[in-house]
């Protein structure tokens, strides 16, 4: 069984590989030219399914399992923004840095130094006969400065609950243990076992 990951985000690929040591995950970008997928769903789950289905169809093989991750950060002081728009918060094609500093500025504009926040990950699994979506969440605070360079995306401004450092500063093992992605992936592994 070939397990293909429908993402072109290098940070996600690195984390999936670390979290899936027992089996091989192949990013679809190693099998074909990456192509644009319009993520026009109104939930993380719908967008994860859109990505997984698009790559499954493009591969055109029956005996393949495709997994996709749609994720983002939701900040309480901003009414849950950017949420599903996290990747394009500073505009379509914005870099991780541009998104990060736009979010820092948006929180500062509310007149606070930090806000409760959480990450969500929806992982979709698509095979010839089945489609499933599982979720994971990580809670903590979004702060108004960037600290550290570990992780990716919004990690330098996110302090997980129970810690006093950002995911940019903490050892990678902390994120591996606590993250929205690792929690969703634990459930995804259960789904994968039912396919075998
Ligand atoms: P693919 O669609 O190709 O998977 P993407 O980066 O566009 O890549 P999403 O649409 O799911 O993926 O957007 C996720 C956004 O949320 C993106 O800006 C990430 O930087 C951010 N994000 C998601 N998980 C994160 C994490 O674990 N740490 C930091 N930022 C994260």
mmCIF file of C-alpha atoms and ligand atoms in Angstrom:
data_model
loop_
_atom_site.group_PDB
_atom_site.id
_atom_site.type_symbol
_atom_site.label_atom_id
_atom_site.label_comp_id
_atom_site.label_asym_id
_atom_site.label_seq_id
_atom_site.Cartn_x
_atom_site.Cartn_y
_atom_site.Cartn_z
ATOM 1 C CA UNK A 1 0.000 0.000 0.000
ATOM 2 C CA UNK A 2 1.426 3.335 -1.071
ATOM 3 C CA UNK A 3 0.736 6.212 1.349
ATOM 4 C CA UNK A 4 0.857 9.573 -0.386
ATOM 5 C CA UNK A 5 0.751 12.935 1.379
ATOM 6 C CA UNK A 6 -1.201 15.631 -0.471
ATOM 7 C CA UNK A 7 0.775 18.685 0.598
ATOM 8 C CA UNK A 8 3.452 20.963 -0.737
ATOM 9 C CA UNK A 9 4.170 22.453 2.698
ATOM 10 C CA UNK A 10 7.696 21.348 3.682
ATOM 11 C CA UNK A 11 7.051 21.892 7.419
ATOM 12 C CA UNK A 12 4.097 19.497 7.295
ATOM 13 C CA UNK A 13 6.083 16.920 5.299
ATOM 14 C CA UNK A 14 8.875 17.003 7.905
ATOM 15 C CA UNK A 15 6.429 16.540 10.779
ATOM 16 C CA UNK A 16 4.485 13.734 9.056
ATOM 17 C CA UNK A 17 7.747 11.873 8.379
ATOM 18 C CA UNK A 18 8.813 12.237 12.030
ATOM 19 C CA UNK A 19 5.425 11.105 13.294
ATOM 20 C CA UNK A 20 5.042 8.167 10.881
ATOM 21 C CA UNK A 21 8.307 6.343 11.456
ATOM 22 C CA UNK A 22 6.640 2.937 11.112
ATOM 23 C CA UNK A 23 5.563 3.489 7.518
ATOM 24 C CA UNK A 24 6.704 5.464 4.513
ATOM 25 C CA UNK A 25 4.842 8.617 3.539
ATOM 26 C CA UNK A 26 5.574 9.985 0.083
ATOM 27 C CA UNK A 27 4.824 13.653 -0.604
ATOM 28 C CA UNK A 28 2.856 13.850 -3.854
ATOM 29 C CA UNK A 29 5.347 16.446 -5.093
ATOM 30 C CA UNK A 30 7.867 13.590 -5.448
ATOM 31 C CA UNK A 31 5.484 11.761 -7.792
ATOM 32 C CA UNK A 32 4.238 14.598 -9.976
ATOM 33 C CA UNK A 33 4.518 18.331 -10.569
ATOM 34 C CA UNK A 34 2.661 20.151 -7.791
ATOM 35 C CA UNK A 35 -0.587 21.647 -9.039
ATOM 36 C CA UNK A 36 -2.964 24.273 -7.699
ATOM 37 C CA UNK A 37 -5.828 22.956 -5.595
ATOM 38 C CA UNK A 38 -8.661 25.406 -4.911
ATOM 39 C CA UNK A 39 -9.449 25.099 -1.199
ATOM 40 C CA UNK A 40 -12.923 26.610 -1.226
ATOM 41 C CA UNK A 41 -14.448 24.599 1.622
ATOM 42 C CA UNK A 42 -15.729 26.448 4.689
ATOM 43 C CA UNK A 43 -14.193 24.036 7.221
ATOM 44 C CA UNK A 44 -10.789 22.433 7.796
ATOM 45 C CA UNK A 45 -12.380 19.035 7.163
ATOM 46 C CA UNK A 46 -13.850 20.019 3.794
ATOM 47 C CA UNK A 47 -10.551 21.524 2.626
ATOM 48 C CA UNK A 48 -8.569 18.470 3.737
ATOM 49 C CA UNK A 49 -10.942 16.270 1.723
ATOM 50 C CA UNK A 50 -10.678 18.561 -1.318
ATOM 51 C CA UNK A 51 -6.861 18.217 -1.262
ATOM 52 C CA UNK A 52 -6.831 14.454 -0.688
ATOM 53 C CA UNK A 53 -9.420 13.807 -3.427
ATOM 54 C CA UNK A 54 -7.610 16.055 -5.920
ATOM 55 C CA UNK A 55 -4.329 14.176 -5.447
ATOM 56 C CA UNK A 56 -6.039 10.757 -5.418
ATOM 57 C CA UNK A 57 -7.707 11.566 -8.766
ATOM 58 C CA UNK A 58 -4.486 12.964 -10.249
ATOM 59 C CA UNK A 59 -2.528 9.828 -9.316
ATOM 60 C CA UNK A 60 -5.065 7.644 -11.152
ATOM 61 C CA UNK A 61 -4.067 4.490 -9.214
ATOM 62 C CA UNK A 62 -6.446 2.202 -7.311
ATOM 63 C CA UNK A 63 -4.022 0.806 -4.759
ATOM 64 C CA UNK A 64 -3.026 4.039 -3.088
ATOM 65 C CA UNK A 65 -3.979 5.827 0.132
ATOM 66 C CA UNK A 66 -3.858 9.604 0.100
ATOM 67 C CA UNK A 67 -3.672 11.720 3.263
ATOM 68 C CA UNK A 68 -4.084 15.501 3.368
ATOM 69 C CA UNK A 69 -3.762 17.950 6.254
ATOM 70 C CA UNK A 70 -5.681 21.194 6.456
ATOM 71 C CA UNK A 71 -4.718 23.220 9.469
ATOM 72 C CA UNK A 72 -4.528 26.680 10.957
ATOM 73 C CA UNK A 73 -4.490 28.882 14.026
ATOM 74 C CA UNK A 74 -7.537 30.550 15.613
ATOM 75 C CA UNK A 75 -7.008 33.516 17.930
ATOM 76 C CA UNK A 76 -9.655 34.321 20.557
ATOM 77 C CA UNK A 77 -9.032 38.099 20.534
ATOM 78 C CA UNK A 78 -9.702 38.068 16.786
ATOM 79 C CA UNK A 79 -12.927 36.090 17.000
ATOM 80 C CA UNK A 80 -11.214 32.922 15.766
ATOM 81 C CA UNK A 81 -9.321 34.466 12.850
ATOM 82 C CA UNK A 82 -7.417 33.522 10.748
ATOM 83 C CA UNK A 83 -8.703 29.909 11.113
ATOM 84 C CA UNK A 84 -9.125 28.254 7.709
ATOM 85 C CA UNK A 85 -7.524 31.328 6.119
ATOM 86 C CA UNK A 86 -4.210 30.902 8.017
ATOM 87 C CA UNK A 87 -2.129 30.122 4.907
ATOM 88 C CA UNK A 88 -3.359 33.235 3.063
ATOM 89 C CA UNK A 89 -3.796 35.612 6.028
ATOM 90 C CA UNK A 90 -1.385 38.194 4.574
ATOM 91 C CA UNK A 91 -2.668 37.529 1.023
ATOM 92 C CA UNK A 92 -2.573 34.704 -1.500
ATOM 93 C CA UNK A 93 0.982 33.395 -1.839
ATOM 94 C CA UNK A 94 2.129 35.125 1.382
ATOM 95 C CA UNK A 95 5.195 33.670 3.112
ATOM 96 C CA UNK A 96 5.093 32.151 6.616
ATOM 97 C CA UNK A 97 6.924 35.272 7.911
ATOM 98 C CA UNK A 98 4.430 37.679 6.335
ATOM 99 C CA UNK A 99 1.507 35.746 7.850
ATOM 100 C CA UNK A 100 3.231 35.589 11.247
ATOM 101 C CA UNK A 101 3.882 39.335 11.477
ATOM 102 C CA UNK A 102 0.430 40.210 10.164
ATOM 103 C CA UNK A 103 -1.065 38.124 12.992
ATOM 104 C CA UNK A 104 1.219 39.737 15.577
ATOM 105 C CA UNK A 105 0.119 43.198 14.356
ATOM 106 C CA UNK A 106 -3.561 42.231 14.366
ATOM 107 C CA UNK A 107 -3.367 41.118 18.019
ATOM 108 C CA UNK A 108 -1.422 44.282 18.988
ATOM 109 C CA UNK A 109 -4.156 46.376 17.373
ATOM 110 C CA UNK A 110 -6.610 44.871 19.864
ATOM 111 C CA UNK A 111 -4.534 46.478 22.628
ATOM 112 C CA UNK A 112 -3.438 43.192 24.230
ATOM 113 C CA UNK A 113 -0.034 41.501 24.544
ATOM 114 C CA UNK A 114 -1.323 37.969 24.142
ATOM 115 C CA UNK A 115 -4.510 36.056 23.505
ATOM 116 C CA UNK A 116 -5.789 32.538 23.975
ATOM 117 C CA UNK A 117 -5.452 30.636 20.710
ATOM 118 C CA UNK A 118 -5.555 27.149 19.296
ATOM 119 C CA UNK A 119 -4.330 25.202 16.331
ATOM 120 C CA UNK A 120 -6.611 22.789 14.478
ATOM 121 C CA UNK A 121 -5.570 20.017 12.106
ATOM 122 C CA UNK A 122 -8.000 18.025 9.984
ATOM 123 C CA UNK A 123 -6.465 15.000 8.305
ATOM 124 C CA UNK A 124 -8.404 13.437 5.425
ATOM 125 C CA UNK A 125 -7.750 9.878 4.266
ATOM 126 C CA UNK A 126 -8.969 8.935 0.809
ATOM 127 C CA UNK A 127 -8.840 5.469 -0.775
ATOM 128 C CA UNK A 128 -10.722 3.807 -3.616
ATOM 129 C CA UNK A 129 -13.645 2.873 -1.333
ATOM 130 C CA UNK A 130 -13.367 5.079 1.732
ATOM 131 C CA UNK A 131 -13.105 8.683 2.848
ATOM 132 C CA UNK A 132 -12.490 9.625 6.465
ATOM 133 C CA UNK A 133 -11.545 12.817 8.333
ATOM 134 C CA UNK A 134 -10.033 13.048 11.819
ATOM 135 C CA UNK A 135 -9.155 16.130 13.883
ATOM 136 C CA UNK A 136 -6.642 17.253 16.495
ATOM 137 C CA UNK A 137 -6.283 20.480 18.486
ATOM 138 C CA UNK A 138 -3.550 22.210 20.516
ATOM 139 C CA UNK A 139 -4.438 25.047 22.942
ATOM 140 C CA UNK A 140 -2.253 27.842 24.289
ATOM 141 C CA UNK A 141 -1.519 31.557 23.827
ATOM 142 C CA UNK A 142 -0.610 33.624 20.791
ATOM 143 C CA UNK A 143 1.859 36.363 21.816
ATOM 144 C CA UNK A 144 2.774 39.628 20.106
ATOM 145 C CA UNK A 145 6.387 38.782 19.326
ATOM 146 C CA UNK A 146 8.220 36.070 17.393
ATOM 147 C CA UNK A 147 10.645 33.934 19.409
ATOM 148 C CA UNK A 148 12.789 31.066 18.152
ATOM 149 C CA UNK A 149 13.122 29.416 14.780
ATOM 150 C CA UNK A 150 11.983 25.837 15.332
ATOM 151 C CA UNK A 151 8.808 24.498 13.756
ATOM 152 C CA UNK A 152 7.207 26.541 10.982
ATOM 153 C CA UNK A 153 4.391 28.972 10.279
ATOM 154 C CA UNK A 154 2.992 30.607 13.415
ATOM 155 C CA UNK A 155 5.095 28.508 15.838
ATOM 156 C CA UNK A 156 7.410 31.384 16.952
ATOM 157 C CA UNK A 157 4.378 33.229 18.419
ATOM 158 C CA UNK A 158 2.549 30.260 19.967
ATOM 159 C CA UNK A 159 3.056 29.158 23.588
ATOM 160 C CA UNK A 160 1.415 25.798 24.295
ATOM 161 C CA UNK A 161 -0.655 25.521 27.484
ATOM 162 C CA UNK A 162 1.543 24.613 30.474
ATOM 163 C CA UNK A 163 4.755 26.046 28.957
ATOM 164 C CA UNK A 164 6.445 29.457 29.044
ATOM 165 C CA UNK A 165 8.285 29.247 25.740
ATOM 166 C CA UNK A 166 7.060 29.331 22.145
ATOM 167 C CA UNK A 167 7.078 26.335 19.811
ATOM 168 C CA UNK A 168 9.855 28.211 18.023
ATOM 169 C CA UNK A 169 11.986 27.892 21.181
ATOM 170 C CA UNK A 170 10.913 24.538 22.616
ATOM 171 C CA UNK A 171 12.556 21.260 21.725
ATOM 172 C CA UNK A 172 10.867 19.598 18.704
ATOM 173 C CA UNK A 173 9.821 16.696 20.918
ATOM 174 C CA UNK A 174 7.335 18.927 22.744
ATOM 175 C CA UNK A 175 5.474 19.691 19.525
ATOM 176 C CA UNK A 176 5.748 16.056 18.468
ATOM 177 C CA UNK A 177 3.961 15.072 21.667
ATOM 178 C CA UNK A 178 1.371 17.849 21.938
ATOM 179 C CA UNK A 179 0.503 19.114 18.516
ATOM 180 C CA UNK A 180 -2.826 19.243 16.732
ATOM 181 C CA UNK A 181 -1.147 17.290 13.898
ATOM 182 C CA UNK A 182 0.226 14.547 16.135
ATOM 183 C CA UNK A 183 -3.164 14.108 17.833
ATOM 184 C CA UNK A 184 -5.007 13.914 14.498
ATOM 185 C CA UNK A 185 -2.382 11.551 13.161
ATOM 186 C CA UNK A 186 -2.820 9.170 16.103
ATOM 187 C CA UNK A 187 -6.450 8.813 15.029
ATOM 188 C CA UNK A 188 -5.486 8.631 11.346
ATOM 189 C CA UNK A 189 -3.242 5.649 12.162
ATOM 190 C CA UNK A 190 -6.246 3.842 13.649
ATOM 191 C CA UNK A 191 -8.162 4.477 10.419
ATOM 192 C CA UNK A 192 -5.198 3.261 8.358
ATOM 193 C CA UNK A 193 -5.119 0.009 10.336
ATOM 194 C CA UNK A 194 -8.747 -0.665 9.421
ATOM 195 C CA UNK A 195 -7.761 -0.448 5.742
ATOM 196 C CA UNK A 196 -5.129 -3.164 5.946
HETATM 197 P P1 LIG B 1 -0.923 22.457 1.764
HETATM 198 O O1 LIG B 1 -2.321 23.005 1.514
HETATM 199 O O2 LIG B 1 -0.156 22.186 0.518
HETATM 200 O O3 LIG B 1 -0.928 21.310 2.718
HETATM 201 P P2 LIG B 1 -0.600 24.966 3.196
HETATM 202 O O4 LIG B 1 0.554 25.590 3.915
HETATM 203 O O5 LIG B 1 -1.337 25.834 2.193
HETATM 204 O O6 LIG B 1 -0.067 23.612 2.505
HETATM 205 P P3 LIG B 1 -2.983 24.890 4.832
HETATM 206 O O7 LIG B 1 -3.874 25.388 3.759
HETATM 207 O O8 LIG B 1 -3.479 23.763 5.692
HETATM 208 O O9 LIG B 1 -1.593 24.385 4.251
HETATM 209 O O10 LIG B 1 -2.576 26.112 5.753
HETATM 210 C C1 LIG B 1 -2.016 25.928 7.009
HETATM 211 C C2 LIG B 1 -1.594 27.282 7.569
HETATM 212 O O11 LIG B 1 -1.578 27.223 8.987
HETATM 213 C C3 LIG B 1 -0.192 27.661 7.115
HETATM 214 O O12 LIG B 1 -0.079 29.042 7.034
HETATM 215 C C4 LIG B 1 0.680 27.156 8.232
HETATM 216 O O13 LIG B 1 1.843 27.890 8.358
HETATM 217 C C5 LIG B 1 -0.250 27.277 9.455
HETATM 218 N N1 LIG B 1 -0.019 26.112 10.309
HETATM 219 C C6 LIG B 1 -0.637 24.909 10.250
HETATM 220 N N2 LIG B 1 -0.089 24.042 11.118
HETATM 221 C C7 LIG B 1 0.892 24.717 11.722
HETATM 222 C C8 LIG B 1 1.834 24.351 12.693
HETATM 223 O O14 LIG B 1 1.911 23.125 13.174
HETATM 224 N N3 LIG B 1 2.699 25.281 13.091
HETATM 225 C C9 LIG B 1 2.659 26.523 12.596
HETATM 226 N N4 LIG B 1 1.824 26.950 11.651
HETATM 227 C C10 LIG B 1 0.941 26.051 11.217
#
